[in-house]
Amino acid sequence: MVNVNINGKMVQVSEDTTILEAAKLVNVKIPTLCHLDLHDIKMVNKAASCRVCVVEVEGRKTLAPSCATPVFDGMVVKTDTKKAVKARRTVMELLLSDHPKDCLICEKNTECELQALAAEMGLRHVKYEGEISEFPIDDSSFSIVRDMTKCIMCRRCETMCNEVQTVHVLSGLGRGFDTVVGTAFNLPMYETNCTFCGQCLAVCPTAALAEVNNVPKVWDAINNEKKYVVVQTAPAVRVALGEEFGMEPGTVVTGKMVAALRSIGFDKVFDTDFAADLTIMEEASEFVHRLKHGGKLPMLTSCCPGWVKFFEHQFNDMLDIPSSCKSPHEMFGSVAKSYLAEKMGIDPKQMVVVSVMPCVAKKYEAARPELGHGGTKDVDIVITTRELARMINEAGISFNHLEDEEFDNPLGESTGASVIFGATGGVIEAALRTAYEWLTEETLENVEFEALRGIEGTKEATISINGEDIHIAVTHGLGNARNLLERIRRGEAQYHAIEIMACPGGCIGGGGQPFHHGDLEILEKRIAGIYSEDRAKTIRKSHENPMIKKIYEEYLGEPYGKKAHELLHTYYVPRQKM
Amino acid sequence: MMTRTLSQDLYDQLEGYIDSIEPTEAALIEVLHEAQHIFGYLPMEVQLFIGEKLHVPASKVFGVVSFYSYFTTEPKGKYVINICTGTACFVRNAESIVREFEKALNIKTGETTGNKKYTIDCLRCVGACGLAPVVMVNEDVYGKVTVDDVYKIIAKYTE
């Protein structure tokens, strides 16, 4: 331990502490910009590139970047000297001199960390006029828009993409003033390894990386009288949407969300949770089938499109291990345009399926050519939680004052098993609740598999079913997934089933969720919201959902049967690894 | 998948080199040097090959290639004319030498003539400031170059 004096306040910390961390302990606030510390998922952006956090250290001639300077015993730090404050302002003015000033109409308006810092510093004019970076906008993908004129070279996206997700799409290119974060050979995003998980844009302080805005497409559909527009909402949306309206993270706003969607003008408001129950019917059947018939194990979940694209690139020799199940929102689209359309006498071509997702990869997934039937897409438009919040605001809805409403039926009925899809470990827990009962023909009394829950990167559990030990693993974050898959490829790990989600925390931490700005406690609160919603449900096992029973009786036949395969299963394609 | 268009012999040569060293990320720069020596330039297919052999992501390989001005992703001419524009050469009118070469060959700095014979490049200081302005054609050095010398120099490299 060492003693450090910060602005006259003494603090005792361990030697590997940075000045910034030590200052936090004595409530001394040092402004930061490039710095991002996501300890819970083991990511710290150490670029120290912006120099906004510089402070004076006694005995040191130059200013020290507090985010990257470790403390030493007897260190005397002053964070608020004229020299430090002036340097910070200069840094900001220089950054702003090469940054577009279109804040009013920027995607990140009111969510931008550069804007917030400029406001905090009270900057009223930018002294410097000089060269302005020019880069073409990359809107080649269905998910992510790159506008590098707004990049401040904090390198958070690179750290996220390379160190946490190990996707390696982004790298610093060029040198000097022309340096830019870009892709290999400046390829458009769509032609790269990108999984479209969107974690890069979740940590981007500005709008250099942003989601593809699909809000206008949704309004067009709603305002088109010939179209029958149905909407579905993913489990993770209901525990995060409230944040956009000033509510505590994790607040469950299902009823208000349904009311808002109805008020916006959707013809039917359904629930992806229904389709999550459907997914469990199919996935648990597939798992039981693989177990009983010596099929390929482990079976990997396939709900997450970021993860699917990741293994298509990185593990294209193992395409036979993921489940063939479509993701829940695609299953929903598929049954909406077949079962529901038939039931309601609507031409599937006139039906528009809109998905509200915590995810930007779902935008890309919806455009995958194999996910549709007879010339119609399963899902037509995907918007994120953030985009839904914008639509609610645009429509002038006073969200916080809405009376709770219920989902429409038949595709709105769901169980506790389906809602936990939103948190890491939830899909496999839901599958176990059903698979256990099918395999043992006994009632599962305690449905909560605690060992599979929580923010830990990789979780394991062994469950005894009919005297056989079933080994389960859960992992989230693509870097963790890569480690696990490599161990399996080398024969070092044996599991029966594995759940993998691309985003840290699972869908509740998706790239389309309200920005957490580095506060990962928000993710934990959303997870708590998810499990409280599960506990509040009377039915907590997917196969007990009466509407699910009905759709199999009336339409699909046997789970994992012929019709189910046609509508609810898919295939994967090997892609180039770069 | 990306197909390779360059000669397999050259790839074999590069592969032989990579196999002779420890193929780790740390070797990236030296492998790029060798590859540029073998192929003359570093097109996408060569960078992908190197990334695969060294287990380095393509984005990182390209990041390094784009950082160092020595590396080029475009094929160069048979004769690479390097005009020094370092401080000493600059004050001794290297700019006019550059302009004269550009005029004589009808290309801009960084470009290569259509017949793949000449490339004009600029570099910063070859350490022969006493001879400023300096021009290099491949390995040959010319000192105290005047505008009139430009045509004489080009005339030596017509084969």
XYZ file of C-alpha atoms in Angstrom:
737
model
C 0.000 0.000 0.000
C 1.157 3.551 -0.698
C 0.084 6.953 0.559
C -1.002 9.537 -1.972
C -1.993 13.159 -1.531
C -4.620 14.340 -3.971
C -5.661 17.989 -3.703
C -4.622 17.845 -0.045
C -6.687 14.728 0.689
C -4.703 11.687 1.818
C -5.582 8.254 0.455
C -4.009 4.841 0.937
C -4.149 2.588 -2.118
C -2.312 -0.386 -3.638
C 0.633 0.332 -5.938
C -1.087 -0.651 -9.174
C -3.761 2.014 -8.669
C -3.909 4.869 -11.160
C -4.202 8.504 -10.091
C -7.721 8.532 -11.528
C -8.811 5.541 -9.448
C -7.224 6.979 -6.298
C -8.916 10.337 -6.901
C -12.326 8.645 -7.131
C -11.820 7.194 -3.648
C -11.518 10.684 -2.139
C -14.319 12.100 -4.319
C -12.022 14.185 -6.476
C -13.510 14.302 -9.935
C -11.107 14.342 -12.858
C -12.773 14.745 -16.247
C -12.127 11.888 -18.694
C -13.043 11.178 -22.280
C -11.242 8.243 -23.900
C -11.019 6.359 -20.624
C -13.515 3.550 -20.087
C -13.320 1.068 -17.274
C -15.672 -1.884 -17.605
C -14.149 -3.888 -14.796
C -16.989 -6.397 -14.569
C -16.254 -7.654 -18.052
C -12.508 -7.154 -17.675
C -12.212 -4.338 -20.190
C -10.259 -1.197 -19.506
C -9.529 1.149 -22.379
C -5.972 2.229 -21.700
C -5.356 4.296 -24.803
C -4.670 7.470 -22.784
C -4.999 9.190 -26.134
C -7.192 12.194 -25.371
C -5.164 13.844 -22.580
C -8.294 15.336 -21.043
C -7.509 13.843 -17.619
C -4.082 15.459 -17.200
C -3.051 16.518 -13.692
C 0.016 18.002 -12.033
C 2.306 15.696 -10.070
C 4.827 17.320 -7.739
C 8.364 16.818 -9.031
C 7.244 15.955 -12.557
C 7.865 18.520 -15.283
C 5.094 17.441 -17.597
C 1.435 16.897 -16.883
C 0.436 13.287 -16.220
C -2.559 11.531 -17.789
C -4.275 10.391 -14.596
C -6.007 7.403 -16.232
C -2.701 5.781 -17.152
C -0.297 6.990 -14.465
C 0.210 4.666 -11.512
C 0.603 6.176 -8.064
C 3.742 5.954 -5.918
C 4.338 6.398 -2.219
C 4.404 10.048 -1.210
C 2.941 11.198 -4.542
C 1.433 14.676 -4.395
C -1.186 15.293 -7.058
C -3.039 18.483 -7.912
C -5.919 18.075 -10.303
C -7.275 21.592 -10.433
C -4.251 23.831 -11.005
C -4.345 26.577 -13.602
C -1.857 24.632 -15.737
C -3.896 21.391 -15.671
C -7.237 23.067 -16.325
C -5.797 25.159 -19.158
C -4.232 22.093 -20.773
C -7.541 20.249 -20.576
C -9.394 23.107 -22.204
C -6.801 23.306 -24.960
C -7.101 19.578 -25.580
C -10.862 19.915 -25.832
C -10.635 22.931 -28.121
C -8.256 21.058 -30.410
C -10.535 18.014 -30.444
C -13.519 20.196 -31.263
C -11.616 22.031 -33.994
C -11.683 18.795 -35.997
C -15.175 17.672 -35.051
C -18.428 18.416 -36.892
C -20.641 20.931 -35.090
C -23.946 19.390 -36.145
C -24.890 18.369 -32.599
C -28.535 19.414 -32.994
C -29.223 16.818 -35.639
C -26.646 14.251 -34.595
C -27.638 10.658 -33.774
C -25.935 11.065 -30.395
C -27.460 14.439 -29.473
C -27.833 14.475 -25.642
C -26.068 11.102 -25.364
C -22.652 12.249 -26.615
C -19.805 12.208 -24.114
C -17.830 14.805 -26.069
C -20.818 17.130 -26.077
C -21.360 16.552 -22.343
C -17.734 17.317 -21.547
C -17.745 20.473 -23.663
C -20.836 21.575 -21.748
C -19.257 20.692 -18.419
C -16.167 22.734 -19.265
C -18.315 25.628 -20.340
C -16.632 25.979 -23.729
C -18.260 28.753 -25.703
C -15.987 29.050 -28.697
C -13.267 27.072 -30.404
C -10.097 29.080 -30.850
C -8.478 26.886 -33.430
C -9.298 26.673 -37.071
C -7.493 24.102 -39.113
C -7.743 21.089 -41.298
C -10.957 19.073 -40.977
C -10.858 15.299 -41.404
C -12.865 13.983 -44.289
C -13.940 10.379 -44.518
C -16.732 8.758 -46.486
C -19.629 7.417 -44.392
C -19.760 3.618 -44.343
C -23.398 2.588 -44.332
C -22.802 -0.677 -46.178
C -24.205 -2.852 -43.412
C -27.728 -3.294 -42.112
C -26.632 -2.619 -38.541
C -23.827 -0.119 -38.066
C -23.036 3.254 -39.629
C -19.451 4.507 -39.422
C -18.866 8.243 -39.691
C -15.196 8.704 -38.920
C -15.408 12.479 -39.139
C -16.919 12.182 -35.644
C -14.178 9.907 -34.304
C -12.019 11.315 -31.511
C -9.556 8.393 -31.617
C -10.339 7.185 -28.115
C -9.875 3.626 -29.392
C -12.640 2.239 -27.158
C -14.222 0.474 -30.133
C -10.912 -1.129 -31.008
C -10.415 -2.360 -27.440
C -13.941 -3.741 -27.390
C -13.733 -5.356 -30.833
C -10.250 -6.828 -30.400
C -9.790 -7.537 -26.716
C -13.283 -8.275 -25.415
C -14.997 -9.652 -28.507
C -11.837 -10.859 -30.358
C -13.561 -10.163 -33.661
C -10.653 -8.020 -34.892
C -12.523 -5.930 -37.414
C -11.262 -2.542 -36.265
C -7.697 -1.305 -36.189
C -5.886 2.018 -36.205
C -4.915 2.823 -39.775
C -2.507 5.332 -41.269
C -0.502 7.826 -39.269
C -0.457 11.397 -38.012
C -3.467 13.578 -38.730
C -4.787 10.974 -41.179
C -4.976 8.237 -38.552
C -8.387 6.617 -38.459
C -10.001 3.575 -36.915
C -10.921 1.429 -39.857
C -11.275 -2.035 -41.307
C -8.782 -4.257 -43.100
C -8.118 -2.806 -46.568
C -10.759 -0.176 -45.822
C -13.389 -2.741 -46.721
C -16.987 -1.722 -46.124
C -18.236 -3.178 -42.825
C -20.557 -5.544 -44.633
C -17.616 -7.290 -46.286
C -15.639 -7.824 -43.091
C -15.698 -10.360 -40.240
C -17.938 -7.976 -38.304
C -20.580 -9.821 -36.260
C -22.634 -6.622 -35.904
C -22.863 -7.213 -32.148
C -22.774 -3.433 -31.809
C -20.611 -3.374 -28.699
C -18.360 -0.898 -30.522
C -21.172 1.598 -30.818
C -22.288 0.849 -27.254
C -18.971 2.271 -26.031
C -18.379 4.945 -28.696
C -18.449 8.311 -26.904
C -19.668 10.130 -30.027
C -21.659 9.147 -33.111
C -18.633 7.881 -35.024
C -20.289 4.490 -34.693
C -24.061 4.400 -34.616
C -26.931 2.090 -35.406
C -28.714 2.111 -38.749
C -31.834 4.173 -38.128
C -34.952 2.226 -39.142
C -37.501 4.495 -37.474
C -38.647 6.155 -40.742
C -39.321 2.728 -42.271
C -41.576 1.827 -39.334
C -43.559 5.070 -39.614
C -43.948 4.474 -43.357
C -45.366 1.003 -42.692
C -47.716 2.244 -39.975
C -48.948 5.082 -42.158
C -49.553 2.771 -45.099
C -53.193 1.727 -44.850
C -52.669 -1.332 -47.031
C -50.168 -2.801 -44.590
C -51.007 -4.860 -41.525
C -48.220 -4.023 -39.114
C -47.502 -6.314 -36.185
C -44.817 -5.650 -33.619
C -42.986 -7.974 -31.241
C -40.744 -7.045 -28.343
C -37.729 -8.963 -27.059
C -37.482 -9.891 -23.356
C -34.561 -7.539 -22.647
C -36.357 -4.444 -23.956
C -38.944 -4.300 -21.131
C -36.294 -3.989 -18.391
C -34.320 -1.217 -20.120
C -36.814 0.968 -22.014
C -37.783 2.786 -18.808
C -34.237 4.187 -18.538
C -34.928 6.307 -21.607
C -37.727 7.949 -19.621
C -35.753 8.554 -16.456
C -36.719 5.382 -14.641
C -34.387 3.284 -12.545
C -32.503 0.632 -14.609
C -34.208 -2.752 -14.338
C -37.695 -1.255 -13.896
C -40.109 -3.617 -15.632
C -42.229 -1.538 -18.013
C -43.926 -4.309 -20.008
C -47.449 -2.918 -19.599
C -46.502 0.660 -20.462
C -44.466 -0.542 -23.438
C -47.468 -2.448 -24.804
C -49.688 0.613 -24.316
C -47.151 2.820 -26.083
C -46.850 0.455 -29.051
C -50.627 0.336 -29.412
C -50.789 4.100 -29.201
C -48.076 4.430 -31.855
C -50.424 2.596 -34.188
C -49.302 -0.996 -34.572
C -52.204 -3.230 -35.598
C -51.188 -5.958 -33.174
C -48.756 -5.893 -30.275
C -47.193 -9.293 -29.712
C -44.383 -10.679 -27.652
C -41.115 -12.255 -28.762
C -41.423 -14.127 -25.454
C -44.097 -16.285 -27.074
C -41.564 -17.199 -29.741
C -38.938 -17.780 -27.058
C -41.237 -20.452 -25.641
C -41.514 -21.834 -29.152
C -37.722 -21.797 -29.406
C -37.485 -23.830 -26.217
C -39.940 -26.403 -27.591
C -37.744 -26.808 -30.644
C -34.359 -26.458 -28.990
C -35.202 -28.807 -26.102
C -36.610 -31.317 -28.617
C -33.446 -31.063 -30.689
C -31.337 -31.524 -27.563
C -33.333 -34.572 -26.421
C -33.087 -35.937 -29.974
C -29.326 -35.462 -30.078
C -28.950 -37.062 -26.621
C -31.090 -40.091 -27.430
C -29.831 -40.704 -30.952
C -26.116 -40.106 -30.497
C -26.256 -36.741 -32.247
C -23.516 -34.140 -32.247
C -22.693 -32.746 -28.806
C -22.307 -30.215 -27.384
C -25.304 -28.457 -28.795
C -24.839 -24.702 -28.943
C -27.668 -22.210 -28.737
C -28.352 -20.184 -31.852
C -30.542 -17.313 -30.655
C -27.847 -14.704 -30.993
C -27.141 -13.486 -34.541
C -23.824 -11.910 -33.531
C -22.683 -15.224 -32.172
C -23.975 -17.055 -35.267
C -21.980 -14.818 -37.588
C -18.951 -15.154 -35.315
C -18.885 -18.942 -35.570
C -19.583 -18.830 -39.317
C -16.325 -16.873 -39.694
C -14.157 -18.139 -36.870
C -15.280 -21.746 -36.388
C -16.502 -22.603 -39.861
C -15.259 -26.170 -39.378
C -17.804 -26.672 -36.581
C -21.045 -25.568 -38.218
C -22.774 -28.824 -37.245
C -22.772 -28.172 -33.503
C -25.054 -25.138 -33.142
C -28.759 -25.840 -32.856
C -30.579 -25.438 -36.149
C -33.277 -23.359 -34.431
C -33.953 -19.916 -35.808
C -33.719 -17.149 -33.251
C -36.981 -16.338 -31.417
C -37.861 -13.164 -33.347
C -37.327 -14.993 -36.655
C -39.533 -17.856 -35.427
C -42.111 -15.244 -34.523
C -41.976 -13.712 -38.001
C -42.261 -17.114 -39.561
C -45.405 -18.122 -37.628
C -46.904 -14.628 -37.902
C -46.742 -14.789 -41.694
C -48.056 -18.343 -41.854
C -50.178 -19.414 -38.868
C -51.391 -15.967 -37.843
C -51.898 -14.722 -41.400
C -53.985 -17.797 -42.231
C -55.965 -17.504 -39.004
C -56.731 -13.833 -39.624
C -57.147 -14.125 -43.378
C -54.366 -11.690 -44.171
C -52.073 -11.886 -47.195
C -48.577 -12.449 -45.729
C -47.234 -10.074 -48.391
C -49.293 -7.264 -46.844
C -48.101 -8.070 -43.336
C -45.160 -6.147 -41.931
C -43.380 -7.707 -38.959
C -41.464 -5.213 -36.845
C -39.101 -6.446 -34.114
C -38.094 -4.272 -31.172
C -34.767 -5.677 -30.077
C -31.979 -4.814 -27.643
C -29.662 -5.615 -30.500
C -28.243 -4.181 -33.709
C -27.159 -7.590 -35.086
C -30.854 -8.458 -35.394
C -31.078 -5.828 -38.137
C -28.481 -7.741 -40.101
C -30.068 -11.092 -39.223
C -33.476 -10.026 -40.545
C -31.836 -9.381 -43.919
C -30.236 -12.841 -44.156
C -31.616 -14.252 -47.409
C -32.493 -17.711 -46.045
C -34.762 -16.324 -43.304
C -38.061 -16.047 -45.123
C -40.637 -17.918 -47.170
C -41.995 -17.495 -50.662
C -40.440 -14.091 -51.269
C -41.385 -12.573 -47.907
C -38.953 -11.977 -45.090
C -39.759 -13.491 -41.689
C -39.023 -10.100 -40.150
C -39.264 -6.909 -42.173
C -37.904 -4.183 -39.914
C -35.846 -4.266 -36.739
C -35.568 -1.327 -34.376
C -33.646 -1.141 -31.120
C -34.803 -0.233 -27.631
C -33.342 3.242 -28.232
C -35.212 3.644 -31.515
C -38.483 2.636 -29.850
C -37.892 5.294 -27.195
C -37.403 7.838 -29.980
C -40.661 6.780 -31.634
C -42.508 7.121 -28.315
C -41.097 10.628 -27.932
C -41.844 11.510 -31.534
C -45.450 10.395 -31.050
C -45.750 12.693 -28.038
C -46.629 9.865 -25.691
C -46.209 10.575 -21.993
C -44.691 7.181 -21.300
C -44.483 7.382 -17.518
C -48.204 8.120 -17.244
C -49.436 5.273 -19.435
C -51.813 2.704 -17.946
C -50.491 -0.840 -18.277
C -51.933 -2.867 -21.138
C -51.729 -6.536 -22.133
C -50.204 -8.096 -25.263
C -52.557 -9.271 -28.000
C -53.184 -12.939 -28.536
C -52.456 -15.601 -29.703
C -48.804 -14.588 -30.084
C -48.629 -12.604 -26.859
C -48.895 -15.334 -24.231
C -45.621 -16.287 -22.569
C -43.998 -17.968 -19.579
C -41.265 -17.090 -17.104
C -38.928 -19.349 -19.069
C -39.118 -17.081 -22.071
C -38.458 -13.791 -20.318
C -35.143 -15.007 -18.907
C -33.830 -15.301 -22.482
C -32.827 -11.684 -21.953
C -30.096 -12.448 -19.426
C -26.976 -14.549 -19.856
C -27.769 -18.160 -18.882
C -31.477 -17.721 -19.417
C -31.897 -19.658 -22.638
C -30.195 -22.767 -21.321
C -32.070 -22.485 -18.010
C -35.353 -22.280 -19.889
C -34.363 -25.249 -22.066
C -33.450 -27.282 -18.972
C -36.814 -26.576 -17.336
C -38.434 -28.308 -20.305
C -35.808 -30.927 -21.255
C -35.598 -32.131 -17.648
C -39.314 -32.851 -17.502
C -39.384 -34.488 -20.927
C -36.443 -36.753 -20.170
C -37.433 -37.722 -16.607
C -41.212 -37.459 -16.966
C -41.124 -35.904 -13.508
C -42.100 -32.422 -12.371
C -39.176 -30.055 -11.884
C -39.911 -28.436 -8.517
C -37.137 -25.860 -8.271
C -36.972 -24.181 -11.647
C -34.201 -21.724 -10.753
C -30.723 -22.875 -11.829
C -28.646 -20.406 -9.813
C -25.282 -21.693 -11.070
C -26.148 -20.558 -14.595
C -26.964 -16.995 -13.555
C -24.852 -13.910 -13.031
C -22.325 -11.734 -14.845
C -19.356 -14.154 -14.541
C -17.834 -14.628 -18.028
C -18.191 -18.405 -18.205
C -20.439 -20.453 -15.943
C -20.762 -24.215 -15.627
C -23.186 -26.615 -14.012
C -23.748 -30.341 -13.938
C -27.317 -31.520 -13.727
C -28.265 -35.098 -13.065
C -30.988 -36.270 -15.424
C -32.070 -39.916 -15.151
C -28.817 -40.638 -13.332
C -26.727 -39.195 -16.148
C -24.611 -36.117 -15.537
C -25.451 -33.436 -18.057
C -22.696 -30.817 -18.315
C -23.828 -27.334 -19.164
C -21.809 -24.216 -19.885
C -22.889 -20.626 -20.353
C -20.708 -17.911 -21.766
C -21.227 -14.349 -22.934
C -18.944 -11.974 -24.747
C -17.382 -13.326 -27.929
C -13.850 -13.489 -26.490
C -15.109 -15.842 -23.773
C -16.979 -17.816 -26.435
C -13.806 -18.122 -28.508
C -11.862 -19.496 -25.534
C -14.554 -22.061 -24.801
C -14.891 -23.142 -28.433
C -11.134 -23.498 -28.812
C -11.058 -25.736 -25.746
C -13.784 -27.868 -27.300
C -11.961 -28.018 -30.628
C -8.804 -29.200 -28.843
C -10.854 -31.803 -26.976
C -10.102 -30.211 -23.605
C -13.697 -29.513 -22.638
C -16.728 -31.734 -22.842
C -20.217 -30.392 -22.493
C -23.666 -31.483 -23.545
C -25.068 -28.036 -24.139
C -23.712 -24.510 -24.200
C -25.426 -21.154 -24.298
C -23.508 -18.393 -25.999
C -24.438 -14.723 -26.280
C -22.280 -12.172 -28.056
C -22.871 -9.301 -25.681
C -21.535 -9.063 -22.145
C -24.440 -9.803 -19.794
C -26.500 -11.318 -22.601
C -29.228 -9.400 -24.452
C -29.802 -6.986 -21.574
C -26.329 -5.619 -22.463
C -27.050 -5.573 -26.197
C -25.727 -2.960 -28.597
C -29.239 -1.544 -29.050
C -29.950 -0.879 -25.383
C -29.913 2.539 -23.687
C -26.286 3.635 -23.317
C -24.707 2.569 -20.031
C -21.840 5.106 -20.327
C -19.526 2.750 -18.483
C -21.807 1.982 -15.535
C -22.140 -1.802 -15.634
C -24.263 -1.863 -12.486
C -27.023 -0.975 -14.916
C -26.628 -4.417 -16.507
C -26.961 -6.140 -13.138
C -30.127 -4.173 -12.424
C -31.610 -5.157 -15.772
C -30.782 -8.805 -14.998
C -32.554 -8.460 -11.643
C -35.555 -7.021 -13.517
C -35.583 -10.027 -15.845
C -35.632 -12.543 -12.979
C -38.323 -10.620 -11.104
C -40.497 -10.789 -14.236
C -39.880 -14.575 -14.355
C -40.906 -15.000 -10.717
C -44.063 -12.964 -11.295
C -45.305 -15.427 -13.920
C -47.657 -18.240 -12.911
C -46.386 -20.479 -15.686
C -42.587 -20.742 -15.759
C -41.994 -23.620 -18.171
C -42.302 -23.118 -21.925
C -44.070 -26.397 -22.674
C -46.867 -25.413 -20.299
C -47.740 -22.267 -22.277
C -51.355 -22.938 -23.413
C -50.925 -20.936 -26.631
C -47.815 -22.934 -27.469
C -49.739 -26.180 -26.961
C -52.452 -24.786 -29.203
C -50.168 -23.789 -32.073
C -48.640 -27.284 -32.165
C -52.113 -28.876 -32.077
C -53.612 -26.578 -34.678
C -50.723 -25.985 -36.996
C -47.184 -27.184 -36.370
C -47.790 -30.810 -35.402
C -44.884 -32.395 -33.545
C -42.077 -30.297 -32.080
C -38.955 -30.806 -34.220
C -41.266 -32.361 -36.836
C -41.589 -31.670 -40.563
C -43.646 -28.471 -40.448
C -41.598 -27.169 -37.548
C -38.420 -27.737 -39.528
C -39.796 -25.888 -42.474
C -40.804 -22.843 -40.450
C -38.610 -22.757 -37.389
C -35.201 -24.111 -38.349
C -32.370 -22.790 -40.473
C -28.827 -23.532 -41.633
C -25.443 -21.839 -41.462
C -22.895 -20.911 -44.076
C -19.103 -20.979 -43.803
C -17.584 -17.524 -44.140
C -14.064 -16.251 -44.646
C -11.884 -15.703 -41.611
C -9.689 -12.631 -41.946
C -12.990 -16.640 -50.407
C -10.211 -14.535 -51.873
C -8.402 -16.143 -54.793
C -4.692 -15.595 -55.299
C -3.572 -14.179 -58.609
C 0.146 -13.761 -58.015
C 2.724 -16.419 -58.850
C 2.757 -19.515 -56.644
C 6.574 -19.500 -56.864
C 6.657 -16.171 -55.079
C 4.266 -17.446 -52.405
C 6.463 -20.532 -51.953
C 9.445 -18.239 -51.502
C 7.615 -16.195 -48.862
C 6.320 -19.303 -47.133
C 9.866 -20.692 -47.030
C 10.999 -17.491 -45.357
C 8.171 -17.531 -42.811
C 8.844 -21.187 -42.002
C 12.522 -20.362 -41.417
C 11.700 -17.910 -38.625
C 9.458 -18.114 -35.592
C 6.069 -17.289 -37.108
C 4.630 -15.037 -34.420
C 3.001 -11.622 -34.389
C 6.379 -10.148 -33.382
C 7.762 -11.143 -36.800
C 5.077 -9.209 -38.691
C 7.219 -6.264 -39.772
C 10.159 -8.349 -40.943
C 7.848 -10.669 -42.862
C 6.209 -7.659 -44.537
C 9.673 -6.394 -45.515
C 10.553 -9.747 -47.016
C 7.214 -9.988 -48.796
C 7.642 -6.546 -50.340
C 11.116 -7.580 -51.452
C 9.704 -10.741 -53.080
C 6.522 -9.343 -54.634
C 7.596 -5.740 -55.064
C 4.477 -4.598 -53.233
C 1.926 -5.761 -50.675
C -1.487 -6.251 -52.253
C -4.478 -7.472 -50.225
C -3.935 -11.124 -51.132
C -0.346 -11.065 -49.841
C -1.413 -9.329 -46.615
C -4.133 -11.951 -46.086
C -1.589 -14.724 -46.673
C 0.779 -13.216 -44.104
C -2.029 -12.716 -41.582
C -3.045 -16.347 -41.936
C 0.516 -17.656 -41.597
C 1.318 -15.522 -38.550
C -2.158 -15.753 -36.982
C -2.475 -11.979 -37.054
C -5.869 -10.454 -37.974
C -5.969 -8.817 -41.394
C -7.036 -5.508 -39.830
C -3.807 -5.446 -37.837
C -1.623 -6.395 -40.827
C -3.231 -3.594 -42.815
C -2.829 -1.248 -39.843
C 0.932 -1.817 -39.884
C 1.195 -1.619 -43.680
C -0.727 1.661 -43.723
C 1.382 3.123 -40.912
C 4.822 2.759 -42.507
C 5.372 4.749 -45.665
C 7.997 2.222 -46.750
C 5.289 -0.327 -47.423
C 3.312 -0.011 -50.606
C 0.112 -1.712 -51.655
C 0.507 -0.701 -55.301
C 3.049 -2.249 -57.690
C 5.968 0.074 -58.370
C 7.794 0.711 -61.616
C 11.042 -0.979 -62.615
C 12.849 2.215 -61.666
C 11.783 3.933 -58.474
C 12.893 7.560 -58.493
C 13.133 8.830 -54.942
C 13.616 12.552 -54.557
C 14.751 13.673 -51.158
C 12.603 16.470 -49.778
C 14.260 16.579 -46.372
C 15.220 19.963 -44.958
C 18.581 20.394 -46.741
C 17.280 19.223 -50.117
C 14.111 21.240 -49.659
C 16.009 24.503 -49.213
C 18.126 23.648 -52.226
C 15.046 23.507 -54.393
C 14.129 19.826 -54.372
C 10.558 20.896 -55.178
C 11.578 22.034 -58.660
C 13.301 18.676 -59.233
C 10.106 16.906 -58.206
C 8.082 19.068 -60.605
C 10.528 18.402 -63.434
C 10.347 14.622 -62.976
C 6.551 14.824 -62.827
C 6.535 16.849 -66.049
C 9.032 14.611 -67.822
C 7.213 11.371 -66.969
C 3.704 12.837 -66.960
C 2.772 11.308 -63.584
C 2.384 12.674 -60.065
C 4.471 11.784 -57.051
C 3.450 8.369 -55.734
C 2.298 7.242 -59.180
C 3.729 4.800 -61.702
C 3.881 5.231 -65.466
C 1.503 3.175 -67.591
C 4.355 1.037 -68.927
C 5.287 0.154 -65.299
C 8.755 1.560 -65.865
C 9.002 4.563 -63.562
C 7.615 5.467 -60.143
C 8.175 8.852 -58.524
C 8.371 8.953 -54.749
C 9.611 11.427 -52.210
C 11.579 10.582 -49.128
C 12.869 12.534 -46.184
C 16.658 12.695 -45.919
C 19.012 9.999 -47.108
C 21.800 11.322 -44.903
C 23.749 12.913 -47.739
C 22.816 16.522 -47.096
C 26.156 17.765 -48.425
C 25.007 16.559 -51.850
C 21.608 18.261 -51.663
C 19.391 18.044 -53.566
C 19.637 14.266 -53.766
C 17.818 11.888 -56.079
C 17.934 8.104 -55.859
C 16.976 5.756 -58.658
C 16.662 2.326 -57.122
C 20.064 1.974 -55.393
C 21.908 4.683 -57.400
C 22.469 8.065 -55.751
C 22.702 11.379 -57.639
C 23.853 14.512 -55.833
C 23.578 18.260 -56.506
C 20.911 17.517 -59.072
C 19.728 20.399 -61.247
C 16.570 20.675 -63.292
C 18.617 20.028 -66.442
C 19.983 16.795 -64.938
C 16.484 15.307 -64.713
C 16.327 14.319 -68.395
C 19.896 12.992 -68.307
C 19.070 10.800 -65.337
C 15.925 9.421 -66.953
C 17.900 8.699 -70.147
C 20.100 6.274 -68.207
C 17.153 4.076 -67.318
C 15.409 3.310 -70.572
C 15.787 -0.469 -70.736
